[in-house]
């Protein structure tokens, strides 16, 4: 829309009745159209956005995956929506200054919907992800200028490939009739809803790729026995000999198997099918950062030094990743989690790591407010909700409670920005000061970015 405005094109966006979403109308299909165009922006979903100047003088905005600003590309437009069209990438006519195709490590680049940024040097991927956060806050947070501080540099992942400790390739089978022996097993084709055959994934760990290759053969050999499509699961597990520190990797393929993973000196166990972060190389950086933010003094005033809050509530705690790694900095931790299996893992992970000051509660994050006995003024809260963010029931109770510090970790910066806007625009939350917002790259080569925002309640 910004681009349309800058070109003087209409931006009459219709919103749904509740005002929460845009209605994007599709024009009648007009068949394919080949075109050549200049890419000028990179969207938050990692797709290039180009300006297509048609022969009749009209201008169309076209989204072309696998392209970046500065590229001139050939594209095949396949769908026209009200304000922009969608195209398949065909080829690069001339690459922009940032493009370096020698960096691409996957042979399915331009086909698989997974990793669109491989041609962009890693430093620039990190800069792009920072820009995504800046734009998310400017579009969705809706607070006055100066309230959100300058977004920090994105912290990179130590591993740029071979980092994914979880892979879920899938396959479809026809509803009726014969299941072909060469049924594609892999990932979704970019811009379409069918699976393409992919036998390895360079962002997954070597151990996973090894087992995946073998499993593909086993599934193929038995493909006629499948009545429905399926998703395969591969989860890397690591055992460490605690006297020699020797490690041994294995791969779980059953969702009920137990995975073991180390984050610094902490050991976590969880069922292979349950939630746990998928890039173990970046977890020490993230957990240390979150821990350091919880410890920021409340005031550095030379007359009135106020230490950080001494209690921690970890809402959406999963198997206890932050509760356990941050437990030494506080007197008491309470974790809350809606999944029964995750809460029992969090409890046993705390026991195994000899953490005596953490307890875990099963339930909706919003129930925690009825159970918290700690004074809000001395309590920090970690929020790490799923992609949809926190609901208004949770946020309203948070605004009644007013924890002294909030560390909001999010895999969807757009809902994070919306939720921060909700907190900061409410009269109850207007005393919060935003210390920082910065990204962490859990998924190099992809458009995803994790964002961590820190808020402290002023005196
Ligand atoms: C993004 S994960 C974060 C987990 C953990 N912080 C970690 O990094 O491993 C979100 C977690 O929130 C849990 N969850 C989802 N909705 C919830 C709710 N309404 N109340 C409490 N937990 C919820 C999910 O089961 C999941 O474990």
XYZ file of C-alpha atoms and ligand atoms in Angstrom:
486
model
C 0.000 0.000 0.000
C 2.941 2.293 0.776
C 4.278 1.621 -2.708
C 0.880 2.228 -4.321
C 0.602 5.536 -2.459
C 4.076 6.606 -3.599
C 3.034 5.883 -7.217
C -0.271 7.744 -6.884
C -2.346 4.536 -7.161
C -5.630 3.963 -5.311
C -5.354 2.508 -1.789
C -9.036 2.168 -0.944
C -8.688 -0.818 1.361
C -11.948 -2.380 2.559
C -11.958 -3.790 6.057
C -14.081 -6.525 7.594
C -17.042 -5.534 9.804
C -15.016 -5.901 13.016
C -12.256 -3.780 11.437
C -9.678 -6.446 12.196
C -8.835 -7.597 8.686
C -8.644 -6.327 5.141
C -10.858 -7.691 2.399
C -8.704 -8.381 -0.624
C -10.908 -8.950 -3.643
C -9.793 -11.137 -6.468
C -10.393 -10.069 -10.065
C -11.761 -12.659 -12.480
C -8.982 -14.968 -13.662
C -7.554 -13.732 -16.946
C -5.081 -16.534 -17.670
C -1.325 -16.223 -17.369
C 0.622 -13.164 -18.415
C 4.405 -12.977 -18.802
C 6.089 -9.749 -17.898
C 9.444 -8.161 -17.076
C 9.628 -5.802 -14.154
C 11.838 -4.025 -11.621
C 11.689 -5.168 -8.010
C 11.715 -2.285 -5.536
C 10.751 -3.739 -2.141
C 10.995 -6.903 -0.100
C 7.848 -7.856 1.827
C 7.661 -9.235 5.357
C 6.887 -12.629 3.804
C 10.226 -12.508 1.946
C 8.724 -11.882 -1.505
C 9.951 -9.188 -3.872
C 7.470 -6.465 -4.810
C 7.855 -4.998 -8.291
C 6.388 -2.288 -10.454
C 4.961 -3.575 -13.716
C 4.501 -0.799 -16.304
C 2.024 -2.141 -18.836
C 1.950 -1.112 -22.498
C -1.338 0.776 -22.089
C 0.338 3.044 -19.516
C -1.227 1.458 -16.415
C 0.918 0.395 -13.499
C 0.466 -2.851 -11.585
C 2.133 -3.908 -8.372
C 3.336 -7.491 -8.697
C 4.600 -9.795 -5.960
C 7.431 -11.986 -7.257
C 8.996 -14.526 -4.891
C 12.759 -15.174 -4.978
C 13.442 -11.600 -6.071
C 14.901 -8.696 -4.126
C 15.091 -4.936 -4.619
C 17.334 -3.960 -7.530
C 16.548 -7.113 -9.517
C 14.972 -6.961 -12.949
C 13.090 -10.212 -13.379
C 10.883 -12.108 -15.756
C 7.680 -13.268 -14.029
C 4.470 -15.103 -14.859
C 1.449 -13.325 -13.381
C -1.146 -15.929 -12.357
C -3.565 -14.119 -10.059
C -4.785 -10.521 -9.944
C -6.135 -9.109 -6.704
C -7.590 -5.671 -6.172
C -4.349 -3.883 -5.354
C -1.645 -6.227 -6.557
C -0.979 -9.341 -8.599
C 0.812 -12.560 -7.736
C 3.418 -13.995 -10.063
C 5.708 -16.990 -10.367
C 9.394 -16.191 -10.572
C 10.744 -17.105 -14.030
C 14.304 -15.766 -14.196
C 16.602 -12.912 -13.254
C 17.305 -10.623 -16.199
C 19.775 -8.525 -14.219
C 20.481 -9.009 -10.525
C 20.421 -6.106 -8.073
C 23.472 -5.093 -6.015
C 22.575 -7.366 -3.079
C 21.853 -10.509 -5.095
C 24.468 -13.280 -4.908
C 23.131 -16.514 -6.401
C 26.366 -18.332 -5.527
C 25.112 -18.378 -1.917
C 22.077 -20.543 -2.749
C 22.542 -24.039 -1.290
C 19.222 -25.664 -2.093
C 18.468 -27.072 -5.517
C 14.761 -26.433 -4.940
C 15.261 -22.697 -4.472
C 12.550 -20.987 -6.608
C 10.299 -24.075 -6.257
C 9.954 -24.927 -2.536
C 7.956 -22.442 -0.455
C 10.506 -22.713 2.360
C 13.608 -20.520 2.111
C 13.294 -17.506 -0.131
C 16.224 -15.395 1.028
C 19.135 -17.674 0.146
C 20.519 -15.283 -2.485
C 20.776 -12.508 0.088
C 24.054 -12.342 2.094
C 23.369 -13.197 5.727
C 24.159 -9.719 7.090
C 21.551 -8.324 4.711
C 18.993 -10.945 5.745
C 19.452 -9.700 9.300
C 19.058 -6.086 8.198
C 15.907 -6.993 6.273
C 14.462 -8.721 9.356
C 15.122 -5.583 11.401
C 13.250 -3.606 8.761
C 10.317 -6.059 9.018
C 10.139 -5.309 12.759
C 10.327 -1.545 12.168
C 7.468 -1.755 9.636
C 5.373 -4.055 11.839
C 5.557 -1.538 14.696
C 4.803 1.395 12.439
C 1.783 -0.390 10.896
C 0.302 -2.256 13.854
C 1.407 -0.687 17.148
C -0.299 2.689 16.685
C 1.446 4.691 19.422
C 2.896 8.192 19.254
C 6.350 8.743 17.775
C 9.186 8.155 20.195
C 7.343 5.551 22.319
C 8.931 2.604 20.511
C 12.710 3.003 20.712
C 14.950 2.464 17.713
C 14.736 -1.257 16.893
C 18.037 -2.993 17.751
C 20.158 -4.982 15.310
C 18.862 -8.489 14.687
C 20.935 -11.116 16.489
C 21.957 -13.817 14.026
C 21.936 -17.577 14.314
C 25.390 -19.178 14.754
C 24.355 -21.751 12.120
C 23.023 -20.332 8.846
C 22.315 -23.776 7.320
C 21.969 -27.206 8.951
C 20.291 -25.670 11.996
C 16.729 -27.052 11.956
C 16.334 -29.742 14.575
C 12.782 -30.489 13.421
C 11.569 -31.302 9.912
C 8.028 -32.216 8.834
C 7.928 -33.245 5.153
C 4.536 -34.406 3.935
C 2.710 -36.101 1.103
C -0.810 -36.239 -0.305
C -2.581 -39.268 -1.701
C -5.604 -39.189 -4.011
C -8.996 -39.519 -2.222
C -9.933 -42.436 -4.439
C -8.104 -44.739 -6.719
C -4.532 -45.746 -7.155
C -1.679 -44.174 -5.105
C 1.228 -43.657 -7.508
C 4.542 -45.227 -6.453
C 6.320 -41.950 -7.204
C 4.004 -39.842 -4.968
C 5.953 -36.661 -4.180
C 7.202 -36.493 -0.579
C 8.540 -33.107 0.434
C 7.255 -29.588 0.873
C 4.637 -27.276 -0.604
C 5.322 -25.647 -3.956
C 5.638 -21.870 -3.622
C 2.314 -20.147 -4.335
C 0.418 -23.436 -4.774
C -1.091 -26.003 -2.433
C 0.519 -29.181 -3.752
C 3.613 -30.995 -2.520
C 6.781 -31.268 -4.585
C 9.259 -34.086 -4.195
C 12.228 -32.942 -2.107
C 14.748 -35.455 -0.808
C 16.878 -33.222 1.399
C 16.617 -29.890 3.143
C 19.856 -27.944 3.665
C 18.504 -25.929 6.597
C 17.856 -29.164 8.542
C 20.654 -30.865 10.476
C 22.797 -33.540 8.820
C 21.421 -36.203 11.171
C 17.845 -35.363 10.131
C 18.691 -35.374 6.413
C 20.320 -38.783 6.790
C 17.292 -40.361 8.453
C 14.867 -38.541 6.138
C 16.499 -40.135 3.072
C 16.031 -43.604 4.573
C 12.466 -42.931 5.700
C 11.484 -41.726 2.220
C 12.429 -45.131 0.831
C 10.448 -46.922 3.544
C 7.351 -44.730 2.999
C 7.602 -45.095 -0.803
C 7.813 -48.875 -0.476
C 4.584 -48.836 1.536
C 2.828 -45.960 -0.180
C -0.107 -48.060 -1.406
C -1.056 -48.781 2.224
C -1.759 -45.083 2.929
C -5.424 -44.088 2.686
C -4.697 -40.453 3.437
C -1.775 -38.069 3.072
C 0.567 -37.774 6.039
C 3.174 -35.586 7.656
C 6.435 -37.238 8.637
C 8.222 -36.060 11.758
C 11.988 -35.857 12.284
C 13.344 -34.433 15.487
C 17.005 -34.423 16.433
C 17.840 -35.546 19.933
C 21.210 -35.300 21.654
C 22.619 -37.273 24.548
C 25.724 -36.025 26.314
C 28.047 -38.089 28.468
C 28.256 -35.866 31.517
C 31.766 -36.900 32.484
C 33.436 -36.742 29.048
C 31.000 -34.247 27.420
C 30.916 -36.550 24.376
C 27.681 -36.146 22.460
C 25.647 -38.567 20.458
C 22.865 -37.511 18.111
C 19.827 -39.530 17.158
C 16.616 -38.703 15.298
C 13.118 -39.363 16.677
C 10.409 -40.145 14.135
C 7.571 -41.025 16.509
C 5.748 -38.050 18.053
C 5.646 -39.868 21.414
C 9.420 -40.454 21.549
C 11.335 -38.325 24.028
C 13.786 -35.763 22.649
C 16.715 -34.542 24.726
C 18.247 -31.174 24.031
C 20.854 -29.017 25.789
C 20.742 -25.251 26.168
C 24.022 -24.216 27.747
C 24.273 -26.519 30.756
C 20.524 -27.154 31.042
C 19.020 -30.378 29.743
C 15.477 -30.433 28.369
C 13.340 -33.446 27.588
C 10.068 -33.268 25.705
C 7.903 -35.461 23.426
C 9.035 -35.233 19.778
C 5.550 -34.121 18.676
C 5.321 -31.239 21.182
C 6.446 -27.642 20.962
C 10.114 -26.839 21.398
C 12.163 -24.224 19.536
C 13.663 -25.712 16.334
C 17.094 -24.040 16.157
C 19.200 -25.124 19.110
C 22.243 -23.119 17.943
C 20.516 -19.788 18.647
C 18.926 -20.743 21.988
C 21.903 -19.846 24.221
C 21.876 -16.328 22.708
C 18.132 -15.869 23.163
C 17.871 -17.279 26.667
C 20.925 -15.289 27.844
C 19.421 -12.148 26.337
C 16.018 -12.684 27.981
C 17.770 -13.388 31.273
C 19.857 -10.201 30.971
C 16.721 -8.135 30.291
C 15.000 -9.537 33.384
C 17.984 -8.400 35.424
C 18.077 -4.792 34.221
C 17.904 -2.590 37.310
C 14.650 -0.688 37.615
C 16.465 2.519 38.262
C 20.060 3.574 37.904
C 19.425 6.747 39.823
C 22.464 7.377 42.039
C 20.206 8.220 44.997
C 17.721 5.422 44.550
C 19.107 2.234 43.078
C 16.287 -0.268 42.572
C 17.154 -3.857 41.724
C 15.284 -5.894 39.130
C 12.005 -7.650 40.091
C 12.647 -10.821 42.088
C 9.688 -12.930 40.919
C 9.108 -14.300 37.444
C 5.889 -15.443 35.776
C 6.489 -17.302 32.506
C 3.154 -17.307 30.674
C 3.041 -19.736 27.697
C 6.029 -21.573 29.226
C 6.087 -24.742 27.043
C 8.550 -27.276 28.469
C 10.093 -24.601 30.671
C 12.768 -23.145 28.363
C 12.767 -19.614 29.830
C 11.537 -20.556 33.325
C 14.508 -22.867 33.768
C 17.229 -20.881 32.007
C 16.244 -17.695 33.893
C 15.512 -19.317 37.267
C 18.839 -18.423 38.879
C 18.222 -14.670 38.498
C 15.008 -14.629 40.538
C 13.695 -15.963 43.830
C 10.653 -17.719 42.422
C 9.288 -18.728 39.009
C 5.727 -19.689 38.076
C 5.177 -21.070 34.596
C 1.756 -21.472 32.999
C 0.992 -23.595 29.984
C -2.134 -24.911 28.278
C -0.670 -28.229 27.106
C -0.866 -30.932 29.711
C 2.183 -32.776 28.287
C 4.320 -29.610 28.153
C 3.497 -28.655 31.740
C 4.488 -32.083 33.026
C 7.735 -31.880 30.962
C 8.419 -28.428 32.437
C 7.974 -29.862 35.945
C 10.279 -32.821 35.345
C 12.814 -30.648 33.448
C 13.011 -28.360 36.483
C 13.538 -31.379 38.770
C 16.200 -32.907 36.505
C 18.061 -29.593 36.363
C 17.807 -29.296 40.161
C 15.776 -26.101 39.933
C 13.942 -25.835 43.222
C 12.340 -22.391 42.813
C 10.051 -23.098 39.830
C 6.493 -24.393 39.784
C 4.251 -24.946 36.777
C 0.512 -24.494 36.444
C -1.705 -26.129 33.826
C -4.233 -23.840 32.160
C -4.955 -20.854 29.965
C -2.348 -18.122 30.507
C -5.153 -15.837 31.713
C -5.792 -18.103 34.762
C -2.406 -17.203 36.141
C -3.684 -13.826 37.338
C -6.053 -15.545 39.801
C -3.137 -17.528 41.217
C -0.328 -14.996 41.369
C 0.493 -14.156 44.978
C 3.632 -12.149 44.184
C 3.466 -8.333 44.339
C 3.194 -6.878 40.812
C 5.845 -4.319 41.632
C 8.385 -7.085 42.178
C 7.252 -9.388 39.379
C 8.493 -9.768 35.801
C 6.440 -11.586 33.175
C 7.676 -13.407 30.103
C 5.057 -13.649 27.359
C 5.811 -16.081 24.537
C 2.438 -16.791 22.909
C 1.742 -18.668 19.659
C 1.634 -16.711 16.359
C -1.831 -15.252 17.035
C -0.458 -13.341 20.030
C -2.235 -12.703 23.353
C -6.025 -12.402 23.487
C -7.795 -9.391 24.972
C -8.936 -11.431 28.017
C -5.273 -12.080 28.877
C -4.164 -8.510 28.108
C -6.940 -6.976 30.229
C -5.985 -9.084 33.216
C -2.337 -8.186 32.653
C -3.371 -4.514 32.649
C -5.209 -5.009 35.966
C -2.203 -6.746 37.479
C 0.555 -4.504 35.941
C 3.760 -6.521 36.325
C 6.790 -4.353 36.870
C 8.533 -5.740 33.786
C 7.331 -7.538 30.669
C 9.615 -9.452 28.299
C 7.484 -10.284 25.269
C 9.052 -12.931 22.987
C 7.201 -13.494 19.731
C 7.427 -15.511 16.539
C 5.008 -13.056 14.899
C 6.130 -9.455 15.241
C 2.861 -8.209 13.733
C 0.718 -9.576 16.569
C 3.414 -8.539 19.057
C 3.259 -4.946 17.758
C -0.569 -5.045 17.959
C -0.446 -6.341 21.565
C 2.093 -3.724 22.643
C -0.211 -1.085 21.124
C -3.097 -2.544 23.178
C -1.060 -2.301 26.388
C 0.426 1.132 25.755
C -2.790 2.770 24.531
C -4.803 1.575 27.546
C -4.860 4.148 30.381
C -3.822 1.361 32.802
C -0.720 0.615 30.707
C 0.294 4.146 29.850
C 3.013 4.116 32.521
C 4.959 1.394 30.722
C 8.221 2.442 29.195
C 9.509 0.403 26.224
C 13.159 -0.370 26.957
C 13.938 -2.155 23.707
C 12.694 -4.120 20.705
C 15.028 -6.372 18.744
C 14.928 -9.414 16.534
C 16.553 -12.826 16.781
C 17.008 -14.961 13.712
C 15.747 -18.456 14.486
C 15.272 -19.317 10.806
C 18.082 -18.103 8.512
C 17.265 -18.166 4.762
C 13.541 -17.791 5.547
C 11.447 -14.659 6.100
C 10.669 -15.512 9.743
C 11.928 -13.371 12.596
C 11.515 -13.732 16.356
C 11.115 -10.433 18.175
C 11.811 -9.602 21.825
C 10.282 -6.460 23.348
C 11.048 -5.319 26.904
C 8.747 -3.032 28.897
C 9.193 -1.621 32.390
C 6.564 0.135 34.498
C 7.721 3.572 35.592
C 7.393 4.613 39.236
C 5.617 -20.189 21.170
S 5.401 -21.468 22.325
C 6.552 -20.984 23.555
C 6.942 -22.031 24.549
C 8.198 -21.730 25.376
N 8.252 -20.381 25.852
C 9.444 -22.057 24.571
O 10.096 -21.137 24.059
O 9.743 -23.252 24.454
C 3.853 -21.101 22.956
C 3.355 -22.030 24.021
O 2.130 -21.507 24.518
C 1.240 -22.564 24.787
N -0.103 -21.955 24.752
C -0.880 -21.688 23.694
N -2.011 -21.048 24.080
C -1.942 -20.903 25.417
C -2.786 -20.309 26.394
N -3.933 -19.743 26.064
N -2.375 -20.327 27.664
C -1.194 -20.900 28.025
N -0.344 -21.476 27.152
C -0.712 -21.475 25.866
C 1.538 -23.585 23.710
O 1.143 -24.884 24.122
C 3.060 -23.444 23.570
O 3.732 -24.339 24.431
